[in-house]
CSV table of C-alpha atoms and ligand atoms in Angstrom, one decimal:
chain,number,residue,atom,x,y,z
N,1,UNK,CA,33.8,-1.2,-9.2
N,2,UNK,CA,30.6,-3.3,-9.4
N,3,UNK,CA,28.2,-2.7,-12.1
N,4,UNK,CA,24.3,-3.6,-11.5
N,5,UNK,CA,21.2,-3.7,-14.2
N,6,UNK,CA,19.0,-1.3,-12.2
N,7,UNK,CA,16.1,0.8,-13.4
N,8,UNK,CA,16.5,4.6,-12.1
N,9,UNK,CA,15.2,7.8,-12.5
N,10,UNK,CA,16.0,11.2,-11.3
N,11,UNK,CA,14.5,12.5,-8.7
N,12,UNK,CA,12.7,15.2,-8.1
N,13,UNK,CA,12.6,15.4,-12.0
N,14,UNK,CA,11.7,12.4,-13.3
N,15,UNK,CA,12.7,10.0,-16.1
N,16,UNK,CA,13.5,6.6,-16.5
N,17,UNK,CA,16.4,4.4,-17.7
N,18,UNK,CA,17.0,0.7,-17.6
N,19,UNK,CA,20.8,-0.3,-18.0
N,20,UNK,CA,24.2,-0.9,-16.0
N,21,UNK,CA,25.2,1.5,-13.0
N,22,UNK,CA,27.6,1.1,-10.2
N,23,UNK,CA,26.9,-0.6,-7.3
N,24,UNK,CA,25.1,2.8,-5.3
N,25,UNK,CA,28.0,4.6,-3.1
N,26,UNK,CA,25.2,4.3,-0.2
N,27,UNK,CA,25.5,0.3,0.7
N,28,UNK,CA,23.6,0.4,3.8
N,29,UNK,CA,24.1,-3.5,4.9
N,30,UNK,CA,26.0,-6.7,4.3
N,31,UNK,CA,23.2,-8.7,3.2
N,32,UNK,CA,23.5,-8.9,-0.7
N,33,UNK,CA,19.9,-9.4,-2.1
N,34,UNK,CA,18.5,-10.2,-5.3
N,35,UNK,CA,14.8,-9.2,-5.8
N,36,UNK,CA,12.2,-11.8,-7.5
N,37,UNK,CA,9.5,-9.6,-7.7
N,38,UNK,CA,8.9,-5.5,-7.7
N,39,UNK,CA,5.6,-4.2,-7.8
N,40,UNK,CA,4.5,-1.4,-9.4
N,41,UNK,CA,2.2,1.8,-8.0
N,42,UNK,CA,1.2,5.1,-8.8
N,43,UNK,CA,3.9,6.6,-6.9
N,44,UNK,CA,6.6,5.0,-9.2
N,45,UNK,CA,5.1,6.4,-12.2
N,46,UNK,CA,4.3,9.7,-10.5
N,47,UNK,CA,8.0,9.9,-9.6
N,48,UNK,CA,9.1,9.0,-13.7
N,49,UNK,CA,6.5,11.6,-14.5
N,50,UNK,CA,8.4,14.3,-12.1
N,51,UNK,CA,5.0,14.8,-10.1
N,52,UNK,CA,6.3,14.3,-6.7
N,53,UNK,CA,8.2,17.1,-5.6
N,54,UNK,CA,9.2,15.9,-2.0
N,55,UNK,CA,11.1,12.8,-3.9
N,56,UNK,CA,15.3,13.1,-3.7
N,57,UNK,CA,18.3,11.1,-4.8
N,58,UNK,CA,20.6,9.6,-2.1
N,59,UNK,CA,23.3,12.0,-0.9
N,60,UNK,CA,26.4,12.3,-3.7
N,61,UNK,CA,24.1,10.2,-6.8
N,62,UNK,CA,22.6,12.2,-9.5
N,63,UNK,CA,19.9,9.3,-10.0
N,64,UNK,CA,17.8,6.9,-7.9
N,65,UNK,CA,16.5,3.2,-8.1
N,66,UNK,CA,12.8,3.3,-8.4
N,67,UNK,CA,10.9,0.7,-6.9
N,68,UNK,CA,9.5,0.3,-3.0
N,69,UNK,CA,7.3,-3.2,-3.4
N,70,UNK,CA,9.5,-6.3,-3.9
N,71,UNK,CA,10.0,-9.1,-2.7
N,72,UNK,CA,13.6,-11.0,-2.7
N,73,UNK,CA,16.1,-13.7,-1.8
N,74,UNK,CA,18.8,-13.1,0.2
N,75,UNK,CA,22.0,-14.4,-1.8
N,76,UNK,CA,24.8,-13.9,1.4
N,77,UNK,CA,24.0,-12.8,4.9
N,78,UNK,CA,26.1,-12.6,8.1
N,79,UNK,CA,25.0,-13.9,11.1
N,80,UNK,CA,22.0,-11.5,12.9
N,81,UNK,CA,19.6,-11.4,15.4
N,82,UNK,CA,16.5,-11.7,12.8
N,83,UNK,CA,16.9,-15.3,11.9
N,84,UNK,CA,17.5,-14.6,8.1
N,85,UNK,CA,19.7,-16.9,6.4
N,86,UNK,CA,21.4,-17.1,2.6
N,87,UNK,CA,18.7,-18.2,0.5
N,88,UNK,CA,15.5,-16.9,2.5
N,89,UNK,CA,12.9,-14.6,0.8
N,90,UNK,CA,12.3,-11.4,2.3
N,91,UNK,CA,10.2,-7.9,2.0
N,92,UNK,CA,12.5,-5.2,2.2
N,93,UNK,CA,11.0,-2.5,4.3
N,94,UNK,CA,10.2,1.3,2.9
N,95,UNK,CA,10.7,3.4,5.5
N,96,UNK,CA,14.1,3.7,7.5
N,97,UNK,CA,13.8,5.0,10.8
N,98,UNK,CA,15.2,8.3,12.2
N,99,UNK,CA,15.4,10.1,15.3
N,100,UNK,CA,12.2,11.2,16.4
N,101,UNK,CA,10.7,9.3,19.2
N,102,UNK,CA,8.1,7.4,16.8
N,103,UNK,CA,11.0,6.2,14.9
N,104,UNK,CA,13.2,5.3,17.8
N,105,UNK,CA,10.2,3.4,19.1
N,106,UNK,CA,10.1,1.2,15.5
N,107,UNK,CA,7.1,3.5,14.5
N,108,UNK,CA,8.5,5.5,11.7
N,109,UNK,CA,5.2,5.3,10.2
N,110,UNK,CA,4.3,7.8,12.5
N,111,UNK,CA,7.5,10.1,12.2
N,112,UNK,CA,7.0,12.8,13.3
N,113,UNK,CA,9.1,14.9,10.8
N,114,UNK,CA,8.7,13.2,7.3
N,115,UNK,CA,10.6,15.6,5.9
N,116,UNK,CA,13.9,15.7,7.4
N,117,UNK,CA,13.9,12.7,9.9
N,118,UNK,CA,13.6,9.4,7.7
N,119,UNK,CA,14.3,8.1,3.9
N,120,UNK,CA,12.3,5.7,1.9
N,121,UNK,CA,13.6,3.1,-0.1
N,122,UNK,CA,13.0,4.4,-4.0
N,123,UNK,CA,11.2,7.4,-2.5
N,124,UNK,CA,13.0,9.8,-0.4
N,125,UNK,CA,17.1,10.0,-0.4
N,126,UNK,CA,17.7,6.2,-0.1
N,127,UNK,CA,17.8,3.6,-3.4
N,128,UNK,CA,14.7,1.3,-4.5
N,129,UNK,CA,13.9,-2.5,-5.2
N,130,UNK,CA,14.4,-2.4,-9.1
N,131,UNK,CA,18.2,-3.5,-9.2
N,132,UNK,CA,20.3,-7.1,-10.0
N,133,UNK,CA,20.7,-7.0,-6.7
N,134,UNK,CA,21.2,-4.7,-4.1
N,135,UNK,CA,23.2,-5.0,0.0
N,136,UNK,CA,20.4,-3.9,3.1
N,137,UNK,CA,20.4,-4.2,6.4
N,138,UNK,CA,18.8,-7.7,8.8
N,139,UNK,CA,16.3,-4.6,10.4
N,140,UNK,CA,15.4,-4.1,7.5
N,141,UNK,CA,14.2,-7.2,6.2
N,142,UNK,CA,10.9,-9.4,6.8
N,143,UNK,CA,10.9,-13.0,5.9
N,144,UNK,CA,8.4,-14.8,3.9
N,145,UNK,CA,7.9,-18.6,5.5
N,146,UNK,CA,6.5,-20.4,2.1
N,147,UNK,CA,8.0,-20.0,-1.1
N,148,UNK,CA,4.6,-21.0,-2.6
N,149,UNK,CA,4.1,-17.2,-1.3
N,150,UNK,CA,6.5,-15.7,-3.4
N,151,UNK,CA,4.1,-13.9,-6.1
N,152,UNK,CA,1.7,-13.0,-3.7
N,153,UNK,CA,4.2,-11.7,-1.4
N,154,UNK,CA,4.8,-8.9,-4.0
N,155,UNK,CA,1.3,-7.3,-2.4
N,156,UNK,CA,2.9,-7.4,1.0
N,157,UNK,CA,4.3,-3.7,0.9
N,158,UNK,CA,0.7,-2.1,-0.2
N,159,UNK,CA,-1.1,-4.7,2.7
N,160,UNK,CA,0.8,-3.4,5.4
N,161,UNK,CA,-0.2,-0.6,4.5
N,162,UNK,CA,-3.9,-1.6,5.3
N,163,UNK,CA,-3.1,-3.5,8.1
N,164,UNK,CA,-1.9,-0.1,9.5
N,165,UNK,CA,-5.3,2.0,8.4
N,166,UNK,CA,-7.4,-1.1,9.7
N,167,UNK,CA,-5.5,-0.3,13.3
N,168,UNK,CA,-6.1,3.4,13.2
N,169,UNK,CA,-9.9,2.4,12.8
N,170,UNK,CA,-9.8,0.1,15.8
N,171,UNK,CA,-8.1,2.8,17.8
N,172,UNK,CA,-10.5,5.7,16.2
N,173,UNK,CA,-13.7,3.4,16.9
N,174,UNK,CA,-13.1,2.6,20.7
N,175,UNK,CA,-14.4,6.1,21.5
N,176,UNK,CA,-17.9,4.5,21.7
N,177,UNK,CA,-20.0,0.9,21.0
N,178,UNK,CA,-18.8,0.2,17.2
N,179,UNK,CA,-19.9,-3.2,17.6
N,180,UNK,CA,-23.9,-4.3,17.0
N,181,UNK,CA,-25.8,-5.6,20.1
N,182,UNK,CA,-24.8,-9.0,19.1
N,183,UNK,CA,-21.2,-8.3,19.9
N,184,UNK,CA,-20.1,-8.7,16.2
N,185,UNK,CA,-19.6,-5.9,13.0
N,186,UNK,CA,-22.4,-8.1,10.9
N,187,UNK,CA,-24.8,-5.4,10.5
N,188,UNK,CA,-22.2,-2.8,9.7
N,189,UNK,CA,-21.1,-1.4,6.6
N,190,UNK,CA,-18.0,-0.4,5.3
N,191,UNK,CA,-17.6,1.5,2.0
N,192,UNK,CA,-14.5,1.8,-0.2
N,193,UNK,CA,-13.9,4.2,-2.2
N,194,UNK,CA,-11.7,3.7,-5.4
N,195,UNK,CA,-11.2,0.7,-7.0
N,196,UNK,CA,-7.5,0.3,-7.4
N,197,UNK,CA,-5.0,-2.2,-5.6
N,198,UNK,CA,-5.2,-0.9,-2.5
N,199,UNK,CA,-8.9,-0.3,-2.3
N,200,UNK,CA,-9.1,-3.9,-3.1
N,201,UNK,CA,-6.8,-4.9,-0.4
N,202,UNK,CA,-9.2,-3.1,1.7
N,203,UNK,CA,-12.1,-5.2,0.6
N,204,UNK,CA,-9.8,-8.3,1.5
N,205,UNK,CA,-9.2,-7.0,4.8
N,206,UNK,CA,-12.7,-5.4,5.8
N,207,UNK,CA,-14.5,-8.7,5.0
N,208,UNK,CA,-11.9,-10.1,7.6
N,209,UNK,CA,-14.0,-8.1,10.4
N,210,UNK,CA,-17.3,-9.6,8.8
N,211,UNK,CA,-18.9,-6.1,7.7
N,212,UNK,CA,-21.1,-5.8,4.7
N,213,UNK,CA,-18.2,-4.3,2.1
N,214,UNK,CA,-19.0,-1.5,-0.7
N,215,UNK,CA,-16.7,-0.8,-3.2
N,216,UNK,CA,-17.6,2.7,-5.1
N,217,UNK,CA,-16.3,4.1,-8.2
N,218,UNK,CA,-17.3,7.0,-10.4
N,219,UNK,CA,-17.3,4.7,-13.7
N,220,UNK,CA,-18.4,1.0,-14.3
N,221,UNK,CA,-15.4,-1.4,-14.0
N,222,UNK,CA,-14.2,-4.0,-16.9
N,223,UNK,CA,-15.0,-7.8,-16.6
N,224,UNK,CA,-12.1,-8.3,-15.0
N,225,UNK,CA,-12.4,-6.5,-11.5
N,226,UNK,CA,-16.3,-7.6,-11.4
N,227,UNK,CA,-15.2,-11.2,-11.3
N,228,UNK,CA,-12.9,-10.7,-8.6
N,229,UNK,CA,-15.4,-8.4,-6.5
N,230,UNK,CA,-17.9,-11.3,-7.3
N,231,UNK,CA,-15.8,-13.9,-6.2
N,232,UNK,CA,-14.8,-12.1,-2.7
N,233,UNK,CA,-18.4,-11.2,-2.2
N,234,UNK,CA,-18.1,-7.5,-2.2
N,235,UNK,CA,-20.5,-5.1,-3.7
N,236,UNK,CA,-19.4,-2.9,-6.4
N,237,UNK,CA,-21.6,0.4,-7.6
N,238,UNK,CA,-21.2,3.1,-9.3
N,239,UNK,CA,-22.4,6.3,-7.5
N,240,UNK,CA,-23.0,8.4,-10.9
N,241,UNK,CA,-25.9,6.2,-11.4
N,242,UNK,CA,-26.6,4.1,-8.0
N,243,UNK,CA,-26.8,5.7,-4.4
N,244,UNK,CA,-25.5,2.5,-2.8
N,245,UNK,CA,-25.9,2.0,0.7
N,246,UNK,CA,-28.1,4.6,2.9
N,247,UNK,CA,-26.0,4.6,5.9
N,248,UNK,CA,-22.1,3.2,6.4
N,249,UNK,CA,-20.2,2.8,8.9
N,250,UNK,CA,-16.3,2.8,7.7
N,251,UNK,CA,-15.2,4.8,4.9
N,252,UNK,CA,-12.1,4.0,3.6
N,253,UNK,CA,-10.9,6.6,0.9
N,254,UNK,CA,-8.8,5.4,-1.9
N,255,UNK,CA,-9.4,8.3,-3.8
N,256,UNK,CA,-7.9,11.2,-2.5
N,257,UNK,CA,-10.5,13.4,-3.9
N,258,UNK,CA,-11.9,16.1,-1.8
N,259,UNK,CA,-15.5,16.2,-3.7
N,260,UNK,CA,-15.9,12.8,-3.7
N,261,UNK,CA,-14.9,12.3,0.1
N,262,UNK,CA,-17.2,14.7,1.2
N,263,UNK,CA,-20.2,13.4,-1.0
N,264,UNK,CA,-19.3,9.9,1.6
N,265,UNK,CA,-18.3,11.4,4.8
N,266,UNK,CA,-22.8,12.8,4.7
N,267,UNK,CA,-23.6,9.3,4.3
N,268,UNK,CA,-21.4,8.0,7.9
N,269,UNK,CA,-24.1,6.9,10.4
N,270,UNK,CA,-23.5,7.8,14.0
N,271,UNK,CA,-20.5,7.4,15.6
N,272,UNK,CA,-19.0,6.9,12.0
N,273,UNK,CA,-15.2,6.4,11.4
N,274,UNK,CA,-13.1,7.7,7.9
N,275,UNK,CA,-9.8,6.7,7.2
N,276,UNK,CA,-8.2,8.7,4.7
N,277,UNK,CA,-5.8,7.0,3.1
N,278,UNK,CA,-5.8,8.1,-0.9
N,279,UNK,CA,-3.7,11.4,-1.9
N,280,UNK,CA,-4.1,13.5,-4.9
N,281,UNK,CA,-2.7,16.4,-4.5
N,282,UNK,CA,-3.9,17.8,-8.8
N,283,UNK,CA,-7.5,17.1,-7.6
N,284,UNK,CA,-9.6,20.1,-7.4
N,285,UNK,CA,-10.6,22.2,-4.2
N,286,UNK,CA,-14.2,21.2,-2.8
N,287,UNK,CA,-16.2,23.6,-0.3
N,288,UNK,CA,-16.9,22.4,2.8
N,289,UNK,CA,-20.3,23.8,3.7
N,290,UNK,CA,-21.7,24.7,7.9
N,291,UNK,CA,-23.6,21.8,7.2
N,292,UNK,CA,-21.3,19.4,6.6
N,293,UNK,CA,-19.6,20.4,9.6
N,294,UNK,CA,-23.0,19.8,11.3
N,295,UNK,CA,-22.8,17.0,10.2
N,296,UNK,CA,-19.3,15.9,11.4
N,297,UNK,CA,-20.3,17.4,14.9
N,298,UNK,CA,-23.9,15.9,15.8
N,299,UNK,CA,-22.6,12.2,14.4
N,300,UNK,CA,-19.9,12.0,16.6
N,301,UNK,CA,-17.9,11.6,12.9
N,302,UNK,CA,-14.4,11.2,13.4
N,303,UNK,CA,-11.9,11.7,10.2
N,304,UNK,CA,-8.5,9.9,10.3
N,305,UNK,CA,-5.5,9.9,8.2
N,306,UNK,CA,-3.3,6.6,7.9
N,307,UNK,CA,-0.1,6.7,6.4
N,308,UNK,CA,2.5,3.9,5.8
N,309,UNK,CA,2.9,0.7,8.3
N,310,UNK,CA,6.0,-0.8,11.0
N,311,UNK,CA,7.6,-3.5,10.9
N,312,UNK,CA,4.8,-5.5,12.5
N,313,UNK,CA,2.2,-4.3,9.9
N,314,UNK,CA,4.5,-5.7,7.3
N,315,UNK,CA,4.3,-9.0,9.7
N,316,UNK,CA,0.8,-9.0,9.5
N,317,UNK,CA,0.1,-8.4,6.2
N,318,UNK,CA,2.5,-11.6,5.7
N,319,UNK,CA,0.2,-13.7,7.8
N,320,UNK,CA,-3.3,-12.1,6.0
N,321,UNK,CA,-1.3,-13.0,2.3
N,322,UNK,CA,-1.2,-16.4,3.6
N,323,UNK,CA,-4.8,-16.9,4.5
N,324,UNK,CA,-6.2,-15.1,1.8
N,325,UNK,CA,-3.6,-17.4,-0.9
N,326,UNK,CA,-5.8,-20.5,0.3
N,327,UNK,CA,-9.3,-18.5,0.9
N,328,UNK,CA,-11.2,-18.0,-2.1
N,329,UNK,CA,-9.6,-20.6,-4.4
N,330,UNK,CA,-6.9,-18.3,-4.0
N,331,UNK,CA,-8.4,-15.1,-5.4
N,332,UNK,CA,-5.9,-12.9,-4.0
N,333,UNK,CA,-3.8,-14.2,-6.9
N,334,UNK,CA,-5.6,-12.3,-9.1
N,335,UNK,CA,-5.2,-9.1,-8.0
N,336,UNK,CA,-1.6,-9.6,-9.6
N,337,UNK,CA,-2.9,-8.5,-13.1
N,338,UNK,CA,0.4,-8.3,-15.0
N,339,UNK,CA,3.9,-9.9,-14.8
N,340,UNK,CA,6.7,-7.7,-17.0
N,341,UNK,CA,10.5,-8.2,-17.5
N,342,UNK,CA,12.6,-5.5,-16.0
N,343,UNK,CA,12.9,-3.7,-19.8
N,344,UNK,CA,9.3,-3.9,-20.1
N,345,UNK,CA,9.7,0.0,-19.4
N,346,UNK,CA,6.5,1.3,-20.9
N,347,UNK,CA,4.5,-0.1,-18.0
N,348,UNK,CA,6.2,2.3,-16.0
N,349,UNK,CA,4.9,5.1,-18.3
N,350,UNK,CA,0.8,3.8,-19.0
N,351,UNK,CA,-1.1,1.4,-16.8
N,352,UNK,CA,-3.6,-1.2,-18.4
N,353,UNK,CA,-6.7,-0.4,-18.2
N,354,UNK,CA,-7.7,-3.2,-16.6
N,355,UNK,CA,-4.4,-3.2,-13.8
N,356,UNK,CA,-4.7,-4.3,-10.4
N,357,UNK,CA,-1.3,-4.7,-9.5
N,358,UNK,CA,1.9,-5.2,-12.4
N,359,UNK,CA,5.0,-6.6,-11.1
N,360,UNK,CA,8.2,-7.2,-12.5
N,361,UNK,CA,10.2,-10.6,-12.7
N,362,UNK,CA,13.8,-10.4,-12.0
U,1,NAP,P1,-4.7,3.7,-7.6
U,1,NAP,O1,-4.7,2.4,-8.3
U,1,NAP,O2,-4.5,5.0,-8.4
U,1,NAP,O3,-6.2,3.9,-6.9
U,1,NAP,C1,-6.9,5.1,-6.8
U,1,NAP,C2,-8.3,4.7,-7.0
U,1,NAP,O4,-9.1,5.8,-6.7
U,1,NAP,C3,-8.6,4.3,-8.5
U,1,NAP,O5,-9.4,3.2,-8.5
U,1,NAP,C4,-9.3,5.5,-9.0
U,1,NAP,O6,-10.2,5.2,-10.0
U,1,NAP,C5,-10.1,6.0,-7.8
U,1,NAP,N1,-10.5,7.3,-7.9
U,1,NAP,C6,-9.9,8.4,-8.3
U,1,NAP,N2,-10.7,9.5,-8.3
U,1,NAP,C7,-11.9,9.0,-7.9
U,1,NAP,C8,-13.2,9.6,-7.6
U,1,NAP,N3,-13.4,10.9,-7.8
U,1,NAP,N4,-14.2,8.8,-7.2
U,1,NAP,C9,-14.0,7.5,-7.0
U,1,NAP,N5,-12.8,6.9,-7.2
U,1,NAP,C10,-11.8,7.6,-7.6
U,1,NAP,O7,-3.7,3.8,-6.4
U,1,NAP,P2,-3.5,2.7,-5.2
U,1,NAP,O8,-2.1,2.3,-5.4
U,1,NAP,O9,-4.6,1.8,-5.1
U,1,NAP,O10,-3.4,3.8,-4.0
U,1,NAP,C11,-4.6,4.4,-3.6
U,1,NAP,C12,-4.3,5.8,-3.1
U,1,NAP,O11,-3.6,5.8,-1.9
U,1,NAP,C13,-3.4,6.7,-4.0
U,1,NAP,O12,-3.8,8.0,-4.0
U,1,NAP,C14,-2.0,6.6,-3.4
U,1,NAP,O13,-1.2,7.7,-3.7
U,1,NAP,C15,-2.4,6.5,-2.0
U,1,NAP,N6,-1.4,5.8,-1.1
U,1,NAP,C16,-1.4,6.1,0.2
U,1,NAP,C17,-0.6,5.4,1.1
U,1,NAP,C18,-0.7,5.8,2.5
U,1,NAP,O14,0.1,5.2,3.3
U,1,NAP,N7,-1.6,6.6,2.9
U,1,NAP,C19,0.2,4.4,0.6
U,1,NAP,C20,0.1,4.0,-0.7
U,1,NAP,C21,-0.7,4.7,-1.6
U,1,NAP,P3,-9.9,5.0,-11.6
U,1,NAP,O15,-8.4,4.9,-11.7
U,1,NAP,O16,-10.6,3.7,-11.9
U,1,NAP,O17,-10.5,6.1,-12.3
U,2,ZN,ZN1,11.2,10.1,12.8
């Protein structure tokens, strides 16, 4: 029997080991892939930490591969319908579809039973990125055109992400004018809350539709992310000390945080959209107060959740990663804050302080 480096944990309990297993009983597809690059997110070290309770090994294994971000090359393929050939790089997909209408559709984003319907790639029943190599399905692959993309491509799982919140808002904001008199979103504002990876992602995207982009945090931020919101011309304040903008238009929450959401949600002008996006399930309750719900009411507020992407978002994100690698001097670059070896474990276990996004080098 084949045996694989891989880095696994346990799931719903936790843990993390780096070393040889054999090749997973639950070979999905003929296409034999090595990975390049994984990312790493909060949900990978929640998952080590045993936070996640909803996590789940794949039927008959007593241990999981981590890992949902990665981007690969394909080392033997048969012949398929997607146009992927031996030696392409690809982003394996997350989420595999299951029965439900959505998923039959190709929407298993929207799913409509998480729980028992679909399984996620180093999430939820099926094995993660963080292997030698691992066999998927064509379906399940998306292929990267330039192999000057290849680090930047890492970000493709969390952007497809956005690309998917960013279409809830279009849908969510049709209900009236969004749009300024002069047909553009120039006078609007869009605040993000959080300053993580996929808050800044966010930023990336929301300057795409031309608003005036906040970025909000309850702390100031190191050198690091300042030069980076600098260079993308985003605003960045810190609402413990500075009220920011009067009036938005957009929130995005990163945050997950019921106190801080609500603090944002009074500030939405008219006919404001929220996308909540950010989950934190240890954060403390917040009231909700007649006002607020005022508030919600007389502005015409409407409060969305987005979760996960399709295929096509994953598409999309691929052709926003290519602008944004020549925009900017390439300042999407440097959102990748760390590279680490596969044994670098302890990344798993602490992020930098100063992390945007680690990834891993296979
Ligand atoms: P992350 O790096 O942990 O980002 C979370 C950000 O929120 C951090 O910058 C954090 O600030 C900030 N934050 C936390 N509490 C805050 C508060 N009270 N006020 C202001 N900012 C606060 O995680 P990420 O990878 O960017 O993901 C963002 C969130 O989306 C996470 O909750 C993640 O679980 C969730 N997520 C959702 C989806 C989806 O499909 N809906 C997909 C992926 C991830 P500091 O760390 O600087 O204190
Ligand atoms: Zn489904």
């Amino acid at each position: 029997m084949e045996r694989i480096m891989a880095l696994t944990t346990s799931a719903p309990k936790g843990g993390l080991s780096y070393g040889k297993i054999h090749l997973p009983i639950n070979i999905e597809g003929k296409a034999k892939i090595k990975p390049v690059y994984t990312g790493l997110c909060g949900t990978d070290r929640a998952e080590i930490a045993g936070g996640l309770p909803f996590t789940y090994n794949p039927v008959g294994q007593d241990y999981m591969i981590i890992g949902h971000e990665a981007v690969c090359q394909v080392l033997d393929i048969e012949e398929n319908n997607f146009g992927i050939k031996s030696g392409d790089y690809v982003v394996p997909v997350v989420r595999r579809r299951g029965s439900c209408i959505n998923c039959r559709i190709g929407r298993p984003d929207n799913c409509s039973d998480v729980d028992h319907d679909i399984r996620e790639a180093g999430i939820r029943g099926l094995d993660g990125f963080n292997a030698e190599y691992f066999y998927d399905t064509p379906e399940n692959l998306i292929k990267i055109n330039e192999r000057s993309m290849l680090k930047v491509s890492a970000l493709t799982e969390p952007v497809k992400n956005v690309m998917k919140a960013l279409e809830v808002f279009e849908k969510l904001s049709e209900r009236s004018i969004f749009t300024g008199d002069d047909s553009t979103y120039l006078l609007k504002n869009c605040l993000i809350i959080g300053t993580g990876s996929e808050a800044f992602l966010y930023a990336f995207m929301a300057r795409e539709y031309r608003m005036k982009v906040y970025m909000t945090n309850r702390h100031e931020l190191g050198e690091q992310k300042m030069k980076i919101i600098d260079e993308i011309s985003v605003s960045f304040y810190n609402y413990m000390k500075d009220q920011g903008p009067d009036k938005v238009d957009l929130i995005i929450d990163t945050s997950g945080d019921p106190a801080t959401i609500m603090r944002f949600v009074r500030k939405l002008n008219y006919n404001g959209v929220a996308i909540m996006f950010g989950t934190n399930g240890a954060a403390s309750d917040t009231p909700i107060s007649g006002n607020d719900i005022n508030y919600i009411v007389e502005h015409n507020i409407t409060i969305g959740g987005s979760v996960d992407g399709s295929k096509k978002h994953y598409l999309n994100a691929i052709q926003h990663l290519e602008k944004w690698n020549y925009s900017e001097g390439g300042a999407v670059n440097k959102l990748i804050t760390g590279i680490y070896d596969p044994d670098d474990t302890g990344i798993f276990m602490e992020k930098p302080s100063d992390e945007i996004k680690s990834i891993i080098k296979w």
